[in-house]
Tab-separated table of C-alpha atoms in Angstrom:
chain	number	residue	atom	x	y	z
A	1	MET	CA	0.093	-0.037	0.088
A	2	VAL	CA	1.548	3.404	-1.070
A	3	LYS	CA	1.338	6.033	1.592
A	4	LEU	CA	1.725	9.640	1.590
A	5	ASP	CA	4.335	11.454	3.910
A	6	ARG	CA	1.970	14.279	4.835
A	7	PHE	CA	-1.978	14.539	4.277
A	8	GLU	CA	-3.747	17.308	6.356
A	9	ILE	CA	-6.124	19.977	6.409
A	10	ILE	CA	-5.290	23.353	7.494
A	11	PHE	CA	-7.855	26.057	8.073
A	12	ASP	CA	-7.089	29.750	7.457
A	13	ASN	CA	-8.311	30.628	10.850
A	14	PRO	CA	-5.744	29.462	13.353
A	15	GLU	CA	-8.410	29.181	16.113
A	16	SER	CA	-10.425	26.725	13.791
A	17	ALA	CA	-13.626	28.430	15.103
A	18	TYR	CA	-16.150	30.052	13.090
A	19	PHE	CA	-19.693	31.620	13.718
A	20	ALA	CA	-22.744	30.150	11.886
A	21	GLY	CA	-23.087	32.058	8.729
A	22	GLN	CA	-19.124	32.555	8.241
A	23	GLU	CA	-17.037	31.189	5.569
A	24	VAL	CA	-14.784	28.431	6.311
A	25	SER	CA	-11.537	28.372	4.231
A	26	GLY	CA	-8.335	26.249	4.197
A	27	LYS	CA	-6.162	24.059	2.149
A	28	VAL	CA	-5.363	20.463	2.028
A	29	VAL	CA	-1.695	19.955	2.196
A	30	ILE	CA	-0.030	16.888	0.415
A	31	GLU	CA	3.426	15.671	0.668
A	32	SER	CA	5.161	12.956	-0.821
A	33	SER	CA	8.442	11.647	-1.575
A	34	GLU	CA	7.553	9.875	-4.722
A	35	ASP	CA	4.865	10.041	-7.700
A	36	LYS	CA	1.609	8.613	-6.736
A	37	LYS	CA	-1.414	7.446	-8.872
A	38	VAL	CA	-4.221	9.645	-7.622
A	39	ASN	CA	-7.648	9.886	-9.640
A	40	GLU	CA	-9.155	12.665	-7.538
A	41	ILE	CA	-8.682	14.603	-4.453
A	42	LEU	CA	-12.167	15.072	-2.786
A	43	LEU	CA	-13.542	17.216	-0.035
A	44	GLU	CA	-16.417	16.649	2.289
A	45	ILE	CA	-17.605	19.041	4.842
A	46	LYS	CA	-20.522	18.279	6.952
A	47	GLY	CA	-22.216	19.125	10.348
A	48	ARG	CA	-24.822	17.012	12.370
A	49	ALA	CA	-26.159	16.327	15.835
A	50	LYS	CA	-26.110	12.610	17.042
A	51	THR	CA	-27.350	10.870	20.196
A	52	TYR	CA	-26.649	7.284	21.141
A	53	TRP	CA	-26.757	5.027	24.365
A	54	SER	CA	-27.765	1.562	25.315
A	55	LYS	CA	-30.522	0.229	27.725
A	56	GLY	CA	-30.745	-3.025	29.473
A	57	THR	CA	-28.153	-5.879	29.483
A	58	GLY	CA	-27.698	-9.243	28.067
A	59	LYS	CA	-30.460	-10.394	25.614
A	60	ASN	CA	-32.616	-7.280	26.797
A	61	ARG	CA	-30.024	-4.902	25.700
A	62	LYS	CA	-31.365	-2.151	23.284
A	63	HIS	CA	-29.623	0.527	21.643
A	64	CYS	CA	-31.178	4.026	21.261
A	65	GLY	CA	-29.874	6.650	18.688
A	66	GLN	CA	-30.832	9.457	16.449
A	67	SER	CA	-29.216	11.565	14.122
A	68	GLU	CA	-30.012	15.299	12.986
A	69	PRO	CA	-28.151	16.512	9.826
A	70	TYR	CA	-27.401	20.330	9.065
A	71	PHE	CA	-25.333	20.032	6.068
A	72	CYS	CA	-23.110	17.798	3.946
A	73	GLU	CA	-21.283	19.262	0.948
A	74	GLN	CA	-18.844	17.147	-1.229
A	75	PHE	CA	-16.611	18.849	-3.614
A	76	ASN	CA	-14.330	17.316	-6.378
A	77	THR	CA	-11.317	19.922	-6.283
A	78	LYS	CA	-10.114	18.617	-9.712
A	79	TYR	CA	-6.627	19.352	-8.594
A	80	THR	CA	-5.144	16.071	-10.326
A	81	HIS	CA	-6.677	16.698	-13.629
A	82	LYS	CA	-3.673	19.014	-14.681
A	83	PHE	CA	-1.438	16.079	-14.076
A	84	SER	CA	-3.147	13.572	-16.619
A	85	VAL	CA	-0.776	11.544	-18.739
A	86	SER	CA	-1.277	8.756	-21.299
A	87	SER	CA	-1.466	5.341	-19.720
A	88	GLY	CA	1.041	2.919	-21.609
A	89	SER	CA	0.674	2.254	-25.249
A	90	ASN	CA	-2.981	3.360	-25.365
A	91	LYS	CA	-2.828	7.165	-25.951
A	92	HIS	CA	-6.599	7.390	-25.423
A	93	GLU	CA	-6.381	6.235	-21.888
A	94	LYS	CA	-5.287	8.759	-19.276
A	95	GLU	CA	-4.164	8.309	-15.636
A	96	ARG	CA	-3.302	10.926	-13.227
A	97	ILE	CA	-0.141	11.114	-11.547
A	98	LEU	CA	0.529	13.351	-8.506
A	99	PRO	CA	4.067	14.370	-8.802
A	100	LYS	CA	6.216	14.053	-5.860
A	101	GLY	CA	6.785	17.064	-3.603
A	102	PHE	CA	4.518	19.600	-1.961
A	103	HIS	CA	0.919	20.542	-2.877
A	104	GLU	CA	-1.734	22.714	-1.515
A	105	VAL	CA	-5.361	22.429	-2.614
A	106	PRO	CA	-7.345	25.538	-1.465
A	107	PHE	CA	-11.133	25.364	-0.489
A	108	GLN	CA	-13.710	27.564	1.055
A	109	TYR	CA	-17.406	27.180	2.200
A	110	THR	CA	-20.122	29.352	3.761
A	111	LEU	CA	-21.708	27.835	6.608
A	112	PRO	CA	-25.560	27.974	7.049
A	113	LYS	CA	-26.678	30.693	9.513
A	114	THR	CA	-29.139	28.548	11.619
A	115	LEU	CA	-26.472	25.940	12.997
A	116	PRO	CA	-26.043	25.171	16.557
A	117	THR	CA	-22.859	25.506	18.560
A	118	SER	CA	-20.288	22.428	18.649
A	119	PHE	CA	-20.708	20.285	21.611
A	120	GLU	CA	-19.424	17.108	22.753
A	121	GLY	CA	-21.317	15.134	25.615
A	122	SER	CA	-21.389	11.476	27.043
A	123	TYR	CA	-24.358	10.581	25.133
A	124	GLY	CA	-24.359	12.521	21.977
A	125	TYR	CA	-22.662	15.481	20.033
A	126	VAL	CA	-23.045	18.416	17.670
A	127	ARG	CA	-19.877	17.826	15.446
A	128	TYR	CA	-18.637	19.658	12.353
A	129	THR	CA	-16.051	17.749	10.259
A	130	CYS	CA	-14.016	18.593	7.032
A	131	ARG	CA	-12.578	15.513	5.259
A	132	ALA	CA	-10.427	15.095	2.426
A	133	ILE	CA	-10.146	11.857	0.249
A	134	CYS	CA	-7.176	10.723	-2.066
A	135	GLU	CA	-9.073	8.505	-4.477
A	136	ARG	CA	-6.759	5.957	-5.913
A	137	PRO	CA	-7.197	3.553	-8.788
A	138	TRP	CA	-7.248	-0.293	-7.852
A	139	ASP	CA	-6.186	0.725	-4.195
A	140	PHE	CA	-7.702	1.979	-0.912
A	141	ASP	CA	-8.543	5.553	-0.516
A	142	ILE	CA	-6.335	7.586	1.544
A	143	CYS	CA	-8.260	10.056	4.129
A	144	THR	CA	-7.679	12.808	6.445
A	145	LYS	CA	-10.137	14.502	8.886
A	146	LYS	CA	-10.209	17.530	10.851
A	147	LEU	CA	-12.729	18.983	13.151
A	148	PHE	CA	-13.828	22.595	13.554
A	149	THR	CA	-15.842	24.644	16.078
A	150	VAL	CA	-19.029	26.335	14.865
A	151	ILE	CA	-20.525	29.056	17.256
A	152	GLY	CA	-24.142	29.361	16.828
A	153	ILE	CA	-26.002	32.619	17.520
A	154	GLU	CA	-27.103	32.636	21.000
A	155	ASP	CA	-27.974	36.319	21.437
A	156	MET	CA	-28.518	37.301	25.079
A	157	ASN	CA	-29.990	40.647	23.822
A	158	ASP	CA	-32.974	39.083	22.175
A	159	ASP	CA	-34.866	37.719	25.318
A	160	SER	CA	-36.154	40.450	27.465
A	161	LYS	CA	-36.261	37.907	30.461
A	162	LEU	CA	-32.420	37.494	30.413
A	163	THR	CA	-31.743	41.269	30.365
A	164	THR	CA	-34.459	42.734	32.643
A	165	PRO	CA	-33.873	42.785	36.461
A	166	ILE	CA	-36.919	41.216	38.299
A	167	THR	CA	-37.132	41.077	42.016
A	168	CYS	CA	-39.842	38.791	43.344
A	169	GLN	CA	-40.143	36.221	46.174
A	170	ASP	CA	-41.876	32.959	45.789
A	171	THR	CA	-41.796	29.416	47.831
A	172	CYS	CA	-41.823	27.571	44.455
A	173	LEU	CA	-38.906	26.875	42.082
A	174	SER	CA	-40.041	29.249	39.506
A	175	PRO	CA	-37.713	30.703	36.784
A	176	LEU	CA	-37.486	34.322	38.593
A	177	THR	CA	-34.368	36.287	39.459
A	178	THR	CA	-35.107	35.995	43.057
A	179	VAL	CA	-36.414	32.672	44.680
A	180	SER	CA	-37.028	31.986	48.534
A	181	LYS	CA	-37.885	28.982	50.478
A	182	LEU	CA	-38.827	28.211	53.889
A	183	CYS	CA	-37.571	24.718	54.807
A	184	CYS	CA	-37.658	22.274	57.467
A	185	PHE	CA	-35.476	19.318	58.344
A	186	LYS	CA	-34.577	17.092	61.029
A	187	ASN	CA	-31.393	16.360	62.750
A	188	SER	CA	-30.325	16.265	66.423
A	189	ASP	CA	-32.047	19.611	66.809
A	190	SER	CA	-35.036	20.019	64.487
A	191	GLN	CA	-34.933	23.499	62.878
A	192	GLN	CA	-36.216	25.720	60.312
A	193	VAL	CA	-34.014	27.504	57.650
A	194	PHE	CA	-35.007	30.178	55.352
A	195	LEU	CA	-33.090	30.399	52.036
A	196	GLU	CA	-33.220	33.198	49.432
A	197	LEU	CA	-31.139	33.713	46.219
A	198	SER	CA	-31.422	36.470	43.673
A	199	THR	CA	-29.344	37.945	40.693
A	200	ASP	CA	-29.680	40.902	38.513
A	201	ARG	CA	-29.923	38.854	35.146
A	202	LEU	CA	-29.801	35.545	33.860
A	203	GLY	CA	-28.097	35.736	30.635
A	204	PHE	CA	-24.243	35.264	30.513
A	205	THR	CA	-21.269	34.259	28.269
A	206	PRO	CA	-18.272	32.462	29.310
A	207	GLY	CA	-15.667	34.988	30.988
A	208	GLU	CA	-18.501	37.035	32.711
A	209	THR	CA	-19.148	36.974	36.355
A	210	LEU	CA	-22.258	36.457	38.388
A	211	SER	CA	-22.651	38.331	41.613
A	212	LEU	CA	-25.293	36.246	43.730
A	213	LYS	CA	-27.248	37.996	46.623
A	214	GLY	CA	-29.508	36.592	49.327
A	215	LYS	CA	-29.397	35.035	52.736
A	216	VAL	CA	-29.695	31.883	54.653
A	217	GLU	CA	-31.590	32.410	58.026
A	218	ASN	CA	-30.915	29.864	60.505
A	219	LYS	CA	-33.874	29.662	62.835
A	220	GLY	CA	-32.485	26.724	64.743
A	221	ARG	CA	-29.808	26.476	67.431
A	222	SER	CA	-27.360	24.123	65.614
A	223	ILE	CA	-24.578	25.237	63.333
A	224	LEU	CA	-25.195	25.016	59.559
A	225	LYS	CA	-22.024	23.640	58.028
A	226	ASN	CA	-22.802	22.213	54.625
A	227	VAL	CA	-24.310	25.217	52.989
A	228	ASN	CA	-23.172	25.250	49.325
A	229	ILE	CA	-23.329	27.302	46.108
A	230	SER	CA	-23.287	25.146	42.973
A	231	LEU	CA	-23.040	25.677	39.362
A	232	ILE	CA	-24.739	22.746	37.598
A	233	GLN	CA	-24.995	21.697	33.909
A	234	GLU	CA	-27.984	19.594	32.866
A	235	VAL	CA	-28.128	18.109	29.406
A	236	LEU	CA	-31.012	16.213	27.983
A	237	TYR	CA	-30.644	13.766	25.246
A	238	LYS	CA	-33.360	12.591	22.760
A	239	ALA	CA	-33.341	9.420	20.608
A	240	LYS	CA	-35.208	6.649	19.138
A	241	ASN	CA	-34.908	2.885	19.415
A	242	PHE	CA	-35.296	0.315	16.548
A	243	SER	CA	-39.021	0.417	16.856
A	244	GLY	CA	-39.119	4.219	16.624
A	245	LEU	CA	-40.135	4.635	20.285
A	246	GLU	CA	-38.675	8.053	21.937
A	247	PHE	CA	-36.472	8.037	24.872
A	248	GLU	CA	-34.687	10.709	26.956
A	249	LYS	CA	-31.569	10.446	28.910
A	250	LYS	CA	-30.397	13.268	31.392
A	251	GLU	CA	-26.906	14.046	32.390
A	252	CYS	CA	-25.910	16.371	35.204
A	253	LYS	CA	-22.477	17.824	35.779
A	254	VAL	CA	-21.298	19.925	38.695
A	255	ILE	CA	-19.187	22.652	37.216
A	256	LEU	CA	-18.115	24.125	40.501
A	257	LYS	CA	-19.246	23.882	44.174
A	258	ARG	CA	-18.329	26.232	47.127
A	259	ASN	CA	-19.140	26.192	50.632
A	260	VAL	CA	-20.362	29.449	51.946
A	261	GLY	CA	-18.828	28.860	55.618
A	262	GLU	CA	-20.490	28.090	59.038
A	263	ILE	CA	-23.759	29.613	59.855
A	264	LYS	CA	-24.579	30.023	63.621
A	265	GLY	CA	-27.823	29.085	65.283
A	266	MET	CA	-30.219	31.914	65.522
A	267	SER	CA	-28.706	34.031	62.970
A	268	THR	CA	-29.001	35.360	59.481
A	269	PHE	CA	-26.019	35.095	56.911
A	270	ASP	CA	-25.719	37.501	53.875
A	271	LEU	CA	-24.388	35.668	50.949
A	272	SER	CA	-22.842	38.955	49.397
A	273	ASN	CA	-20.317	38.589	52.300
A	274	SER	CA	-18.997	35.461	50.966
A	275	PRO	CA	-16.362	35.060	48.094
A	276	ALA	CA	-18.466	31.992	47.169
A	277	SER	CA	-21.141	34.271	45.776
A	278	ASP	CA	-19.049	35.488	42.807
A	279	ILE	CA	-19.192	32.913	39.965
A	280	THR	CA	-17.048	33.423	36.808
A	281	PHE	CA	-18.127	31.291	33.894
A	282	VAL	CA	-15.554	29.234	32.388
A	283	SER	CA	-15.440	28.052	28.794
A	284	LEU	CA	-18.995	26.289	28.528
A	285	PRO	CA	-20.981	25.197	25.686
A	286	PRO	CA	-24.100	27.535	25.236
A	287	SER	CA	-27.867	26.625	24.823
A	288	LEU	CA	-28.406	25.006	21.696
A	289	SER	CA	-31.588	26.490	20.354
A	290	THR	CA	-31.436	25.327	16.921
A	291	CYS	CA	-30.808	21.688	17.919
A	292	SER	CA	-33.755	19.274	18.714
A	293	LEU	CA	-31.783	16.487	19.946
A	294	ILE	CA	-29.901	17.729	22.872
A	295	ILE	CA	-31.096	20.491	25.170
A	296	ILE	CA	-28.403	22.245	27.495
A	297	THR	CA	-29.611	24.227	30.617
A	298	TYR	CA	-27.716	25.712	33.666
A	299	LYS	CA	-28.599	26.561	37.151
A	300	VAL	CA	-27.061	28.056	40.423
A	301	VAL	CA	-28.123	26.045	43.505
A	302	LEU	CA	-28.126	27.119	47.083
A	303	SER	CA	-28.338	24.004	49.040
A	304	ILE	CA	-28.243	22.776	52.580
A	305	SER	CA	-26.707	19.209	52.218
A	306	GLN	CA	-28.989	16.947	50.321
A	307	GLN	CA	-32.118	18.027	52.421
A	308	SER	CA	-33.261	21.313	50.753
A	309	SER	CA	-32.320	23.820	47.957
A	310	ILE	CA	-33.362	26.506	45.690
A	311	TYR	CA	-31.839	27.349	42.320
A	312	ILE	CA	-31.894	30.041	39.740
A	313	PRO	CA	-31.835	28.946	35.977
A	314	ILE	CA	-28.952	30.529	33.793
A	315	LYS	CA	-28.528	30.789	30.319
A	316	ILE	CA	-25.179	30.671	28.708
A	317	GLY	CA	-25.017	32.391	25.265
A	318	THR	CA	-22.492	33.193	22.605
A	319	ILE	CA	-23.439	37.095	22.238
A	320	PRO	CA	-23.292	39.099	25.535
A	321	LEU	CA	-25.500	41.932	26.605
A	322	LEU	CA	-23.981	44.955	24.782
A	323	GLY	CA	-24.065	47.630	27.362
A	324	GLU	CA	-21.511	46.045	29.749
A	325	ILE	CA	-19.356	44.678	27.126
A	326	ILE	CA	-18.958	47.906	25.043
A	327	THR	CA	-18.380	50.174	28.150
A	328	LYS	CA	-15.588	47.728	29.411
A	329	HIS	CA	-13.981	47.611	25.936
A	330	ILE	CA	-13.951	51.233	25.540
A	331	LYS	CA	-12.194	51.555	28.899
A	332	ASN	CA	-9.589	48.575	27.831
A	333	ASN	CA	-8.836	50.529	24.650
A	334	ASN	CA	-8.016	53.756	26.459
A	335	LYS	CA	-5.718	51.904	29.005
A	336	THR	CA	-4.088	50.124	25.910
A	337	LYS	CA	-3.350	53.468	24.072
A	338	ASN	CA	-1.881	54.835	27.218
A	339	ILE	CA	0.445	51.851	27.655
A	340	ASN	CA	1.367	51.666	23.807
A	341	SER	CA	2.234	55.441	23.808
A	342	ASN	CA	4.541	55.243	26.718
A	343	ASN	CA	6.275	52.108	24.973
A	344	ASN	CA	6.696	53.812	21.749
A	345	ILE	CA	8.604	56.717	23.390
A	346	LYS	CA	10.863	54.107	25.058
A	347	SER	CA	11.554	52.319	21.878
A	348	LEU	CA	12.940	55.419	20.207
A	349	GLN	CA	15.770	55.457	22.895
A	350	LYS	CA	16.521	51.776	22.851
A	351	LYS	CA	17.558	49.460	19.840
A	352	SER	CA	15.228	46.436	19.547
A	353	ASP	CA	16.583	42.997	19.810
A	354	VAL	CA	13.313	41.329	19.617
A	355	LYS	CA	11.131	40.828	16.321
A	356	VAL	CA	7.499	40.813	16.429
A	357	THR	CA	5.906	39.591	13.214
A	358	VAL	CA	2.195	39.970	12.679
A	359	THR	CA	0.647	37.632	9.942
A	360	ASP	CA	-2.898	37.826	8.451
A	361	GLU	CA	-5.080	34.731	7.828
A	362	CYS	CA	-3.171	34.021	4.662
A	363	GLY	CA	0.317	34.156	6.072
A	364	ILE	CA	1.086	37.781	4.707
A	365	THR	CA	3.226	39.758	6.958
A	366	VAL	CA	1.696	42.923	8.318
A	367	LYS	CA	3.724	45.970	9.453
A	368	ALA	CA	4.381	45.801	13.415
A	369	THR	CA	5.942	47.696	16.127
A	370	PRO	CA	8.831	46.255	17.648
A	371	THR	CA	9.240	45.814	21.356
A	372	PRO	CA	11.606	47.653	23.585
A	373	SER	CA	14.793	45.693	24.106
A	374	ARG	CA	15.376	43.781	27.274
A	375	SER	CA	18.425	44.050	29.470
A	376	ASN	CA	18.733	40.271	30.059
A	377	GLU	CA	18.394	38.434	26.472
A	378	HIS	CA	17.711	35.168	28.260
A	379	SER	CA	14.761	36.327	30.480
A	380	GLU	CA	11.142	35.216	29.872
A	381	VAL	CA	9.115	37.119	27.139
A	382	ASP	CA	6.410	39.183	28.776
A	383	GLU	CA	3.401	38.804	26.306
A	384	SER	CA	1.807	41.934	27.809
A	385	GLU	CA	4.681	43.920	25.986
A	386	LEU	CA	3.808	42.656	22.792
A	387	MET	CA	2.732	45.764	20.750
A	388	LEU	CA	0.405	45.516	17.768
A	389	PRO	CA	0.436	48.384	15.023
A	390	ASN	CA	-0.801	51.750	16.310
A	391	ASN	CA	-4.244	51.014	14.781
A	392	ASN	CA	-5.157	48.179	17.121
A	393	ASP	CA	-8.634	47.806	15.263
A	394	ASP	CA	-6.608	46.690	12.085
A	395	ALA	CA	-4.703	44.201	14.073
A	396	VAL	CA	-7.791	42.341	15.469
A	397	GLY	CA	-7.992	38.872	14.210
A	398	LYS	CA	-4.541	38.437	13.328
A	399	SER	CA	-2.083	35.669	14.317
A	400	LEU	CA	0.800	37.398	16.288
A	401	LEU	CA	4.172	35.683	16.427
A	402	LEU	CA	7.040	36.752	18.718
A	403	THR	CA	10.451	35.337	17.711
A	404	ASN	CA	13.426	35.811	19.980
A	405	GLY	CA	16.329	33.722	18.772
A	406	THR	CA	14.885	30.345	18.396
A	407	THR	CA	11.925	30.895	20.650
A	408	THR	CA	8.534	31.309	19.090
A	409	ILE	CA	5.347	32.242	20.963
A	410	LYS	CA	2.071	32.482	19.675
A	411	LYS	CA	-0.068	35.047	21.360
A	412	ARG	CA	-3.653	34.853	21.869
A	413	VAL	CA	-5.622	37.720	19.900
A	414	ARG	CA	-9.075	38.422	19.278
A	415	MET	CA	-10.594	36.755	16.063
A	416	ALA	CA	-12.746	39.078	14.252
A	417	SER	CA	-16.035	37.727	12.702
A	418	SER	CA	-18.033	39.295	9.690
A	419	ILE	CA	-21.153	37.752	11.088
A	420	LEU	CA	-20.941	39.665	14.279
A	421	SER	CA	-19.887	42.910	12.580
A	422	GLU	CA	-23.256	42.648	10.597
A	423	ILE	CA	-25.274	41.986	13.757
A	424	TYR	CA	-23.532	44.402	16.177
A	425	PRO	CA	-20.819	46.657	14.637
A	426	GLN	CA	-19.659	47.940	18.154
A	427	LEU	CA	-19.267	44.441	19.595
A	428	PRO	CA	-15.537	43.733	20.101
A	429	PRO	CA	-14.363	40.485	18.423
A	430	PRO	CA	-13.990	37.622	20.927
A	431	PHE	CA	-11.256	35.233	22.155
A	432	PHE	CA	-11.685	31.584	21.935
A	433	LYS	CA	-11.007	29.111	24.698
A	434	GLU	CA	-11.105	25.452	24.769
A	435	SER	CA	-14.138	23.807	26.467
A	436	PHE	CA	-13.819	23.184	30.280
A	437	PHE	CA	-14.419	19.567	29.729
A	438	GLY	CA	-11.288	19.236	27.687
A	439	PRO	CA	-10.749	16.929	24.688
A	440	VAL	CA	-12.853	13.987	23.574
A	441	ASN	CA	-11.739	11.117	21.260
A	442	VAL	CA	-13.173	11.402	17.566
A	443	ILE	CA	-12.103	8.138	16.253
A	444	ASP	CA	-14.772	5.804	14.917
A	445	ASP	CA	-14.254	2.024	14.970
A	446	LYS	CA	-14.198	1.979	11.152
A	447	GLU	CA	-11.453	4.760	10.825
A	448	GLU	CA	-8.287	3.196	11.494
A	449	GLY	CA	-5.081	4.323	9.875
A	450	TYR	CA	-6.490	7.733	8.516
A	451	PHE	CA	-4.427	10.924	8.723
A	452	GLY	CA	-5.561	13.754	11.251
A	453	ASP	CA	-6.076	14.362	14.830
A	454	LYS	CA	-7.486	11.614	17.295
A	455	SER	CA	-9.028	13.846	19.694
A	456	PHE	CA	-10.994	17.335	19.698
A	457	THR	CA	-11.656	20.255	21.947
A	458	PRO	CA	-14.563	22.570	21.097
A	459	LYS	CA	-13.845	26.384	21.692
A	460	TYR	CA	-16.259	28.880	22.861
A	461	PRO	CA	-16.108	32.766	22.730
A	462	VAL	CA	-14.694	34.959	25.500
A	463	TYR	CA	-15.443	38.708	25.316
A	464	PHE	CA	-14.141	39.799	28.576
A	465	ASP	CA	-10.375	39.997	29.029
A	466	GLU	CA	-8.980	37.955	31.991
A	467	GLU	CA	-8.051	40.460	34.986
């Protein structure tokens, strides 16, 4: 079996993350040390949701599964057509010989606008894949696969319930910004505890901080120790069995759990006095409003042991509330301009020994300002000293490389999106951070011996700079 030295897919976007409706572009890279017979180089790009699990054991074991396709486009790149040669003595028969060396096959595809966000769960996923196939005569095809992240439009500004502060008290677990409950439980000293929990809004994006308010009123004499604040993710999977009967499976994950401290008897504890009341959302998958098979919800829970609890439902989105993000972005820009102004003055007085290169998505070098030289050339490079061109907005979304001797550091930068610019021109482009849950195996049993990554980690947008 003839093999290739290199066969991979490289996206022009270094983050491999795209908003729904955005154009995906890249290239298929082929490298071979000898000529190869290749009929066609085919490309397939697709997206779908899938759920799967098993019920029962032994002879009673039944499988549940369902798939929801979003798109599947197949292209013939026709790259090998220019390498057609006559086959043997028959001049009318043509065969295609891919010459040895390095080859790049470009591609592009515009994503549909209604796609859900990429998600990887225990019993299902929303997955987007780009696959290239070297179709060879009288031999097995060679395949390479690469996954990419799609960010669905989950706009926190569209739902007034998420943006309007509501102050209300109720004894039931209703979706309100303030809930309260009077609970009784038995221990060595039967007592009553009053719980109250509130927040000013319900919609957030990763990187934002939720500041909880409320109180725990201990009406008994015993000390309460197991009072916790938790952030919980609940995922509901839907599927069908072979007979077409519908089933559901629920999965709960505790993202974080914090103890608020001891609460003495006959006292009231104000939650705002506890560090546990501030929750910064890590990189989490948002709601999947356009996916019918997987439903993701979040809630913040105030609990006493396992005997009683109240909760507030929280929605994670991909586009934050505009008021706060724009205000903070303006402040950060003003601060950055002051820092760059001071650094530019220093750079005129010292010779630079560190070269900063800014490249666009096509690899073309963009003019950049060198950083001031350092007294100790062996010291670590501070990423905060990397300076973009004076017009910071023009540098947004570029890939920044710092070269110091043989050391190369890739600096995280904001990735611009034409889709976001159309919806909200004032919204700053986000960073992308890998999912809190880490990588998952994406190899199917039938995909042994192919090129490409064996694992994948979705990325989600973060608009707020880390403090």
